[in-house]
Short mmCIF file of C-alpha atoms and ligand atoms in Angstrom, two decimals:
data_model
loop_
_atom_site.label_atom_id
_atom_site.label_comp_id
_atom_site.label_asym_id
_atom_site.label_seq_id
_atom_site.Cartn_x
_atom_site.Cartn_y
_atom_site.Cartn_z
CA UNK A 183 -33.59 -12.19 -13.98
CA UNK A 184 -30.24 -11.81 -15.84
CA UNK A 185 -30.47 -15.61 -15.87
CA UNK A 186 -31.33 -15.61 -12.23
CA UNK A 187 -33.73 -16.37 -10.00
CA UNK A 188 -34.61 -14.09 -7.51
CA UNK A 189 -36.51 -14.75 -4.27
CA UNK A 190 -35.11 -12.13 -1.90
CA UNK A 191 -33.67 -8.11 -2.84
CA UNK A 192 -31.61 -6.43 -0.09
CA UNK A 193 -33.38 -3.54 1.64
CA UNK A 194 -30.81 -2.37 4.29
CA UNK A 195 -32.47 0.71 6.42
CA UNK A 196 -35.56 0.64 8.15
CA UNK A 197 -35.77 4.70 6.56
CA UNK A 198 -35.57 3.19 3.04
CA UNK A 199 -38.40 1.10 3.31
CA UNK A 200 -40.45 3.92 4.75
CA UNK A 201 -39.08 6.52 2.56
CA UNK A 202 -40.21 4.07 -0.61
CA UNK A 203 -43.77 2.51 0.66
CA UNK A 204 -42.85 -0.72 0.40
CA UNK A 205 -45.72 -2.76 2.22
CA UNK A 206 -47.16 -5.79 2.19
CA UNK A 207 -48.88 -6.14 -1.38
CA UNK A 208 -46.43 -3.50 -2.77
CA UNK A 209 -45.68 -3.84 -6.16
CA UNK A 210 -41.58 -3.25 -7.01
CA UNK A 211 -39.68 -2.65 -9.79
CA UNK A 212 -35.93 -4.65 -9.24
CA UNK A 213 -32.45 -4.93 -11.28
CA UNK A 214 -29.39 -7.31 -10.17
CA UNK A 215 -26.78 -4.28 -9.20
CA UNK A 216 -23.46 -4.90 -10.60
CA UNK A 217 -25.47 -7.30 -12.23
CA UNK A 218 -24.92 -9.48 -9.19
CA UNK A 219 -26.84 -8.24 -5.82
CA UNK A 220 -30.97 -7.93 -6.51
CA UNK A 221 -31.01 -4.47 -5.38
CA UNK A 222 -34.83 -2.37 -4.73
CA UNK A 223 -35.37 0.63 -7.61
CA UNK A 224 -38.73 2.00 -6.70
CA UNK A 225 -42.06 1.07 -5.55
CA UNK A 226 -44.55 0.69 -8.82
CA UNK A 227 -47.13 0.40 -6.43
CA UNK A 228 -48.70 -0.15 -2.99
CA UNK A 229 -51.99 -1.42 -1.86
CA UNK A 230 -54.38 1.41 -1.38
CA UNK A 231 -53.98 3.23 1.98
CA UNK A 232 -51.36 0.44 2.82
CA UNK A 233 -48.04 2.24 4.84
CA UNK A 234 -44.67 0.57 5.49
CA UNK A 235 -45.41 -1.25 8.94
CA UNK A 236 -41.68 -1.63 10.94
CA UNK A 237 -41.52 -4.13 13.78
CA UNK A 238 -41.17 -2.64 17.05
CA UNK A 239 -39.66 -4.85 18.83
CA UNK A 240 -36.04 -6.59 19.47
CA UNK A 241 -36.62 -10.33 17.71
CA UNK A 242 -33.79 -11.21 20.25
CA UNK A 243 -34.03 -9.30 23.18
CA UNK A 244 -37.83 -7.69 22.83
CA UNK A 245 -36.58 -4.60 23.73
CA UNK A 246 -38.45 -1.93 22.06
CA UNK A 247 -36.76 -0.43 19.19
CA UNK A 248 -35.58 3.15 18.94
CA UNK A 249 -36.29 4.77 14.85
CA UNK A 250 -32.98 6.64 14.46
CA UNK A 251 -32.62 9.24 11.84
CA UNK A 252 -29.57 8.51 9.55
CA UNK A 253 -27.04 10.64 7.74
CA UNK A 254 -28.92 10.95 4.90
CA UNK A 255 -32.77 10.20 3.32
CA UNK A 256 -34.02 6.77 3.92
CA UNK A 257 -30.82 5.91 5.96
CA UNK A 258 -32.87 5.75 9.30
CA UNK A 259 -32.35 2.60 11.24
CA UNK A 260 -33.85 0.59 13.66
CA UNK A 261 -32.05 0.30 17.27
CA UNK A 262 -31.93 -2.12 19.88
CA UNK A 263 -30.52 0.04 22.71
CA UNK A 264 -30.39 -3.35 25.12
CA UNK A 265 -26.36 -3.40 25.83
CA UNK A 266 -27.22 -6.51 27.04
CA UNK A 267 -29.17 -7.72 24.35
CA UNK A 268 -28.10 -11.79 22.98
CA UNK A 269 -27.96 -11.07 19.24
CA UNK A 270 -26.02 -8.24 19.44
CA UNK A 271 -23.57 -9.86 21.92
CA UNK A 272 -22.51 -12.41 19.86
CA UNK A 273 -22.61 -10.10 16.71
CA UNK A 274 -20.53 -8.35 18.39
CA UNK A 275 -17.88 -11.50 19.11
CA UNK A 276 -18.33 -12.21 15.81
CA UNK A 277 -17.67 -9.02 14.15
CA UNK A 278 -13.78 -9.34 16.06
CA UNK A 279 -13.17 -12.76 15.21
CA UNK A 280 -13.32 -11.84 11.47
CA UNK A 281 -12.14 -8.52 11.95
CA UNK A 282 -8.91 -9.68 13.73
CA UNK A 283 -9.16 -12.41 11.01
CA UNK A 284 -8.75 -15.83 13.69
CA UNK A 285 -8.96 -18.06 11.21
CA UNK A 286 -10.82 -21.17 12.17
CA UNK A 287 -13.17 -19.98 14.30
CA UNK A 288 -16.23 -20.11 12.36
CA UNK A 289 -19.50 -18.76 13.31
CA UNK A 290 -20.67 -22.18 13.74
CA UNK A 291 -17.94 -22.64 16.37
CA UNK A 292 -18.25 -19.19 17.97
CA UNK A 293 -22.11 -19.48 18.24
CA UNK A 294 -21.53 -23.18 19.65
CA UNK A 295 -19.28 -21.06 22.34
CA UNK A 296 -21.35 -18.65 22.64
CA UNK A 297 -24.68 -20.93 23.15
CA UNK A 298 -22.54 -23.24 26.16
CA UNK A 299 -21.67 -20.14 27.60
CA UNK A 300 -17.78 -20.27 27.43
CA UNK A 301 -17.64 -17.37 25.21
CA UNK A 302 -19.66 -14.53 26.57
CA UNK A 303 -17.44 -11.37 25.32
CA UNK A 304 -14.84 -10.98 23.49
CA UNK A 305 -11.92 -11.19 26.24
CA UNK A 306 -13.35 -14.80 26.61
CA UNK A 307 -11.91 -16.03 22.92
CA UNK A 308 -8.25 -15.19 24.33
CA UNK A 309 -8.78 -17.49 27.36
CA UNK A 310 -9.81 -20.50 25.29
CA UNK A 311 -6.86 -23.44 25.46
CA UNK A 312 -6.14 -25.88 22.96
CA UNK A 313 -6.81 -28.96 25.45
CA UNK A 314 -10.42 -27.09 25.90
CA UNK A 315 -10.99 -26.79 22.63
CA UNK A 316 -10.18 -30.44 21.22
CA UNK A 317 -12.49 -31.64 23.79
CA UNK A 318 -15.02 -29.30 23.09
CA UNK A 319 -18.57 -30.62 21.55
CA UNK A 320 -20.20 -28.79 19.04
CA UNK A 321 -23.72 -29.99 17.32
CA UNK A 322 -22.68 -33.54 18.77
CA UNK A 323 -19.77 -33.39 16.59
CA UNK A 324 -16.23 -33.44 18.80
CA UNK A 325 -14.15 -30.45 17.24
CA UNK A 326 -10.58 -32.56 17.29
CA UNK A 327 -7.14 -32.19 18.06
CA UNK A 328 -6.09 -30.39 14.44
CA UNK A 329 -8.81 -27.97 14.38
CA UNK A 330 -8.24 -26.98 17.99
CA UNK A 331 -4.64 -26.42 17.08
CA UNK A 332 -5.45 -24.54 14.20
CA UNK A 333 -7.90 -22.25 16.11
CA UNK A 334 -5.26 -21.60 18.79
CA UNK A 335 -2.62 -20.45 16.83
CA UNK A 336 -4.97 -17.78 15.03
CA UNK A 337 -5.99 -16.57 18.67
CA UNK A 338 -2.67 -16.28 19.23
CA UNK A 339 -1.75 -14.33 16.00
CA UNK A 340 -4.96 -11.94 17.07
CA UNK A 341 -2.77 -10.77 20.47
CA UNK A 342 -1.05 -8.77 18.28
CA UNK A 343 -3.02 -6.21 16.66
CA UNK A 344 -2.03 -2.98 14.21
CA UNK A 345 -4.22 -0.15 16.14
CA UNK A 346 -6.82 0.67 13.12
CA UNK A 347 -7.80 -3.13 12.98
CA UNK A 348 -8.16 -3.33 17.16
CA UNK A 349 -10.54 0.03 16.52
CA UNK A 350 -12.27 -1.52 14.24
CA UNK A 351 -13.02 -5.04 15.62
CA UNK A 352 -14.77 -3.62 18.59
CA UNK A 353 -17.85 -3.43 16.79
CA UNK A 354 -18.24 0.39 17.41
CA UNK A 355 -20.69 2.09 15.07
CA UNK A 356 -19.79 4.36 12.05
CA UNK A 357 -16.01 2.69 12.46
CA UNK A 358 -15.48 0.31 10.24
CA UNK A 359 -12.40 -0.70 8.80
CA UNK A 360 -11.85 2.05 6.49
CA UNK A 361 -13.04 4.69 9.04
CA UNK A 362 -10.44 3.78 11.61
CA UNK A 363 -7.92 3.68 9.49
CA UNK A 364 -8.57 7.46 8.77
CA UNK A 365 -8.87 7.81 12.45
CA UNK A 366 -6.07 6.45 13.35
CA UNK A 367 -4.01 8.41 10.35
CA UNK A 368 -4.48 10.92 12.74
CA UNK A 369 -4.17 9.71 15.99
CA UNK A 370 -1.83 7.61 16.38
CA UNK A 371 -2.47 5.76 19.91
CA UNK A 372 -5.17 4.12 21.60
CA UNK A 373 -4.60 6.92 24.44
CA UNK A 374 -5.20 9.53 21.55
CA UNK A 375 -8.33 7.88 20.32
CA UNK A 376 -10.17 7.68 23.50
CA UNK A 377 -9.01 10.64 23.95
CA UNK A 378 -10.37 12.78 21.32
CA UNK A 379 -13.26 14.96 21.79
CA UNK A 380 -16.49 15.45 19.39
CA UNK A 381 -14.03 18.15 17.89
CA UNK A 382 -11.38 16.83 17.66
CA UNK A 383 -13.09 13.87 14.85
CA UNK A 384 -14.39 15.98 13.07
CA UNK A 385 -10.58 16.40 11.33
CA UNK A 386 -11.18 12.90 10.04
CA UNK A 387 -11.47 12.42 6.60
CA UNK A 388 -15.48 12.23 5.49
CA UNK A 389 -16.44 13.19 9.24
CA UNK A 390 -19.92 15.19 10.02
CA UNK A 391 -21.03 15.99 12.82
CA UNK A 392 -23.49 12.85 13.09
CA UNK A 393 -20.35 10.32 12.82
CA UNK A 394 -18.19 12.15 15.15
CA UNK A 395 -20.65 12.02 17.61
CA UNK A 396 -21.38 8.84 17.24
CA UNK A 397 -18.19 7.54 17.05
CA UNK A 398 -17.21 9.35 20.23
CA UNK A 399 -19.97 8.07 22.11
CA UNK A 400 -19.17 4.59 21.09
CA UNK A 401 -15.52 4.45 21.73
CA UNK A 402 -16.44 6.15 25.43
CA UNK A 403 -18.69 2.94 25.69
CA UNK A 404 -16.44 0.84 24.44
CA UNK A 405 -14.30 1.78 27.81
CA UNK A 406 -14.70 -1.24 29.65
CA UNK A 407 -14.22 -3.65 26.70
CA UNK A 408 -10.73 -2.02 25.95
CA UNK A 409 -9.55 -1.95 29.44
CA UNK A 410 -10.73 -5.80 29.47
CA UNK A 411 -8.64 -6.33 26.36
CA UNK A 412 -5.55 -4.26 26.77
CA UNK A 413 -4.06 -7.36 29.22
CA UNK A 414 -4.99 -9.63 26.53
CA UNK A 415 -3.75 -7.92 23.18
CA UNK A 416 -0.85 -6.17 22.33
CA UNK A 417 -2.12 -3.33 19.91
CA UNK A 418 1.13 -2.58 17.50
CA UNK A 419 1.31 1.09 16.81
CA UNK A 420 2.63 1.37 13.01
CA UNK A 421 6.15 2.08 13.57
CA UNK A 422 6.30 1.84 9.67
CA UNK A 423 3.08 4.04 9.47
CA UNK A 424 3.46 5.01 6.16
CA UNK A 425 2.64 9.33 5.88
CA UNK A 426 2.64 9.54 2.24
CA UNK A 427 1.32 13.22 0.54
CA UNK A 428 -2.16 12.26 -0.13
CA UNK A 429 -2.11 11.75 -3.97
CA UNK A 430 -4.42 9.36 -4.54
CA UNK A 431 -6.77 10.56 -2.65
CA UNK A 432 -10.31 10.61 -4.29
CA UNK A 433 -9.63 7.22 -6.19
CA UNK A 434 -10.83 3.98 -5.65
CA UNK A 435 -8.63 0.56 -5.65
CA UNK A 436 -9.20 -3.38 -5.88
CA UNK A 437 -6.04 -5.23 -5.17
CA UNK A 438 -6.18 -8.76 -6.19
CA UNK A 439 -3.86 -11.78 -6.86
CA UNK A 440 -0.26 -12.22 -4.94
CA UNK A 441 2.70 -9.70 -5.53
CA UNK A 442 6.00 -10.37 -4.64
CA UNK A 443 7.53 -11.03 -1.25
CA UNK A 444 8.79 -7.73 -1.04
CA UNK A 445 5.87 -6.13 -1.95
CA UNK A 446 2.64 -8.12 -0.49
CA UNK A 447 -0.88 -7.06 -0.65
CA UNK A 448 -1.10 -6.00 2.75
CA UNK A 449 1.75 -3.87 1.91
CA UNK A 450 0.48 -2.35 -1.51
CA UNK A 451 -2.88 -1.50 0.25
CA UNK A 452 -1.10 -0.14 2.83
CA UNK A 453 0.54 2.06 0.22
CA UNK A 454 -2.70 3.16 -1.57
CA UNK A 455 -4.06 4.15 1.73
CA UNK A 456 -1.16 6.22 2.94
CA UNK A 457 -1.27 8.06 0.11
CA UNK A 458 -5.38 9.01 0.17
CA UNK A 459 -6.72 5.78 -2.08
CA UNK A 460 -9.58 3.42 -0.41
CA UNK A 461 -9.68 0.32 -0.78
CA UNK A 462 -12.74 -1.48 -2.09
CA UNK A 463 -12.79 -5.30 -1.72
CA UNK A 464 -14.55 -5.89 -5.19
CA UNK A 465 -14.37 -3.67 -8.41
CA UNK A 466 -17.54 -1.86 -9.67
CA UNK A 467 -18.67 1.31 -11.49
CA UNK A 468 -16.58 3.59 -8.92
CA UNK A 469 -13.33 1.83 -8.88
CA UNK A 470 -10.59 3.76 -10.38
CA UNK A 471 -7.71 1.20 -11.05
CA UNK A 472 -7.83 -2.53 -10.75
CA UNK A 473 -4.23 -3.47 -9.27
CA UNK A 474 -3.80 -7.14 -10.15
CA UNK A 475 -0.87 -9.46 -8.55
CA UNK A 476 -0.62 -13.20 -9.97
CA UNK A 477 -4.03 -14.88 -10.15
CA UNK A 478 -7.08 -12.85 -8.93
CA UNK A 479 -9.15 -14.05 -11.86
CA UNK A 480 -12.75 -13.44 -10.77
CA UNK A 481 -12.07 -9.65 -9.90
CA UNK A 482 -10.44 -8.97 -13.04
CA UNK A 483 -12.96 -10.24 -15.38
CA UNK A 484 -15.77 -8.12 -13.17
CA UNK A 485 -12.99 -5.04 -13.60
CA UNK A 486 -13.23 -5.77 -17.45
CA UNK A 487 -16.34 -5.23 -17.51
CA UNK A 488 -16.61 -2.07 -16.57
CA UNK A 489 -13.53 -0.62 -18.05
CA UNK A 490 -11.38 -0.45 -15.03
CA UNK A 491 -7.92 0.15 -15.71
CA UNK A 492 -5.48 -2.48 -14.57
CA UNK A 493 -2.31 -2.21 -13.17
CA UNK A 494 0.39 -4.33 -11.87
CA UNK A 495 3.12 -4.03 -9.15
CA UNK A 496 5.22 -1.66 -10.73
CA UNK A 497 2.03 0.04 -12.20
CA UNK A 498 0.67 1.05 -9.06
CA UNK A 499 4.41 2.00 -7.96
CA UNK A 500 4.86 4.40 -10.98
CA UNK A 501 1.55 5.57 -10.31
CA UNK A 502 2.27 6.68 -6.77
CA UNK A 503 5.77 8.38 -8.03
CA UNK A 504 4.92 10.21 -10.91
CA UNK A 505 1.81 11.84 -8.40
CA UNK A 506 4.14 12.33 -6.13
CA UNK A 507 6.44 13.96 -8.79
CA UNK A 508 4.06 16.19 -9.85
CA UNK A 509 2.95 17.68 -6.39
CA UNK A 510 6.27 18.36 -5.72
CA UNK A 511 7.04 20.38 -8.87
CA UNK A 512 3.57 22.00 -7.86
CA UNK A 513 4.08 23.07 -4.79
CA UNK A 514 7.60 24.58 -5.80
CA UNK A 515 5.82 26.28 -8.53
CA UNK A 516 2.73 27.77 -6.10
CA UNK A 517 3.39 27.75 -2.71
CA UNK A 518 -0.04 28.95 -2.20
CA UNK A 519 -1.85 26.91 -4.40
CA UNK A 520 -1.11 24.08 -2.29
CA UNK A 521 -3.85 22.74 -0.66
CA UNK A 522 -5.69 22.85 -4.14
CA UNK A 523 -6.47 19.25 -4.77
CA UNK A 524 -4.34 17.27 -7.23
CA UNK A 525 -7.11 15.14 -8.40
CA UNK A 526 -10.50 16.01 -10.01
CA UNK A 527 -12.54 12.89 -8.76
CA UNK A 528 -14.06 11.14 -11.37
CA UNK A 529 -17.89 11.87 -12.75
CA UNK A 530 -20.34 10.10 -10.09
CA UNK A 531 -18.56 10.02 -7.31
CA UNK A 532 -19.35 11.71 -4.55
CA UNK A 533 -16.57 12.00 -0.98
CA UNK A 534 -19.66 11.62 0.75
CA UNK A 535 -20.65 8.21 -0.01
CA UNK A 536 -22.20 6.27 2.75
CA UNK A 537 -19.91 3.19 3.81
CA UNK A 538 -21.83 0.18 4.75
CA UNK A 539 -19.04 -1.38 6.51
CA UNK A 540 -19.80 1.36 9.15
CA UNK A 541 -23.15 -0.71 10.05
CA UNK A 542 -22.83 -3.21 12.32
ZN1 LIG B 248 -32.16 -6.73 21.34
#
């Protein structure tokens, strides 16, 4: 396909495969999304009288799994409700390593760890030593004196954390990275966060009433694991948090390539989302600009492709002024009018799209 071949399509929620029929024997029609990931389009057919059979059981645990109703059709998903569950455990290790970005410590490693039982939560990866490490024996391979090193001074890097990346390394679902960075655009602390009632998140940005529930139930079980980490990490609230009038809000960025020192990527992100944007880590049909340091080939030609306009450091700069510009002279002109939205989003795009970063 496309010059391709195919031998598996992505089929994320247990509600899609229901909601389509797909069964054994089924018949499917497929395309290559993006022209990259073989996504599902519909079910031609199914065997006659055949329905979509889900497993009921944990494959790690054998717990038996709860069907949970998603946001929206065919977004259902299967639950293992064991807290103490294996899989889930180390997912769950996992999803902070990368989160809090320590280099080094590849899954490989971390499941090595994890399988000796010196890593059994997440507190556990700031107790590791270099001396430990070096020795350490993975797959009968001896992990070395460099690679220890390099491992240790990520870990140490990770006991420093902004607040929105410490939210969303915990592994909590429907808060992902982009989620708790609108969550924490409007509370500030970690004090605030646990804090805030059902309510009180539903005044985040894209919030219903099913993700502020279930983010509130998951940072009150996410209790113990905080107060186990609090000794362990510093969380850095933004003194620098950036409150910029939202007027980018509704548009979609890829930032790619290496800006100036003054102005690094973390830093233009940083800028996009203070002022509304998200942040997508690869371009497709919904990206609104591409913004495009030195290098950053691959994402440019895939931008190319699908018209995306590109701008550079002073692009995105300008960009952000002139919007700014022109709310102000709106909101001297209609003092009323302001809360009317600066942006018409473009055609297809919808504020309530479903972010699969929010799936753990
Ligand atoms: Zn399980």
């Amino acid at each position: 396909m496309s010059g391709a071949k195919i031998n598996r399509v992505t089929l994320h929620h247990a509600g899609y495969i229901k909601a389509h029929n797909i069964c054994k024997g089924s018949i499917i029609r497929i395309i290559r999304s993006g022209e990259i990931i073989p996504t599902h389009l519909e079910t031609i057919s199914s065997p006659e009288g055949a329905v979509s059979s889900l497993i009921t059981h944990c494959p790690s645990c054998n717990a038996t799994l709860v069907y949970e109703e998603g946001e929206t059709v065919g977004a259902a998903e299967l639950i293992c409700n064991n807290p103490t569950c294996p899989a889930q455990l180390f997912e769950r290790i996992l999803h902070y390593v990368k989160i809090a970005e320590i280099d080094h410590l590849g899954e490989g490693i971390l499941q090595g760890l994890y399988d000796q039982g010196y890593v059994k939560s997440i507190p556990d990866i700031y107790l590791l030593t270099e001396t430990f490490l070096s020795g350490l024996v993975i797959n009968g391979k001896n992990l070395g004196a460099s690679r220890a090193r390099k491992i240790i001074i990520a870990i140490e890097k990770a006991m420093v954390l902004p607040l929105p990346k410490f939210l969303a390394a915990l592994g909590i679902r429907h808060i992902g990275k982009g989620t708790a960075e609108r969550i924490c655009s409007i509370f500030d602390t970690l004090e605030k966060v646990q804090a805030a009632s059902i309510q009180d998140l539903l005044k985040v940005e894209k919030f219903g009433l099913v993700r502020a529930q279930g983010a509130s139930e998951g940072i009150q079980k996410s209790a113990q694991l905080i107060k186990n980490l609090k000794p362990l990490v510093k969380i850095k609230i933004d003194s620098e948090s950036l409150v910029l009038p939202r007027v980018l809000s509704g548009l979609r960025f890829v930032v790619t390539g290496s800006f100036s020192e003054a102005n690094p990527r973390s830093q233009i992100e940083k800028l996009i989302q203070a002022a509304g944007g998200l942040i997508q880590s690869s371009p497709n049909q919904q990206t609104s600009y591409l913004v495009q340091g030195e290098g950053g080939g691959s994402k440019a030609v895939k931008a190319q492709k699908y018209g995306i306009p590109v701008l550079d450091e002073m692009g995105i700069i300008n960009l952000l002024s002139e919007r700014s510009e022109k709310l102000e002279k709106q909101t001297d002109n209609d003092e009323e009018e302001k809360e009317k939205p600066l942006l018409t989003m473009r055609e297809g795009e919808s504020s309530s799209e479903q972010e699969s970063e929010d799936n753990l």
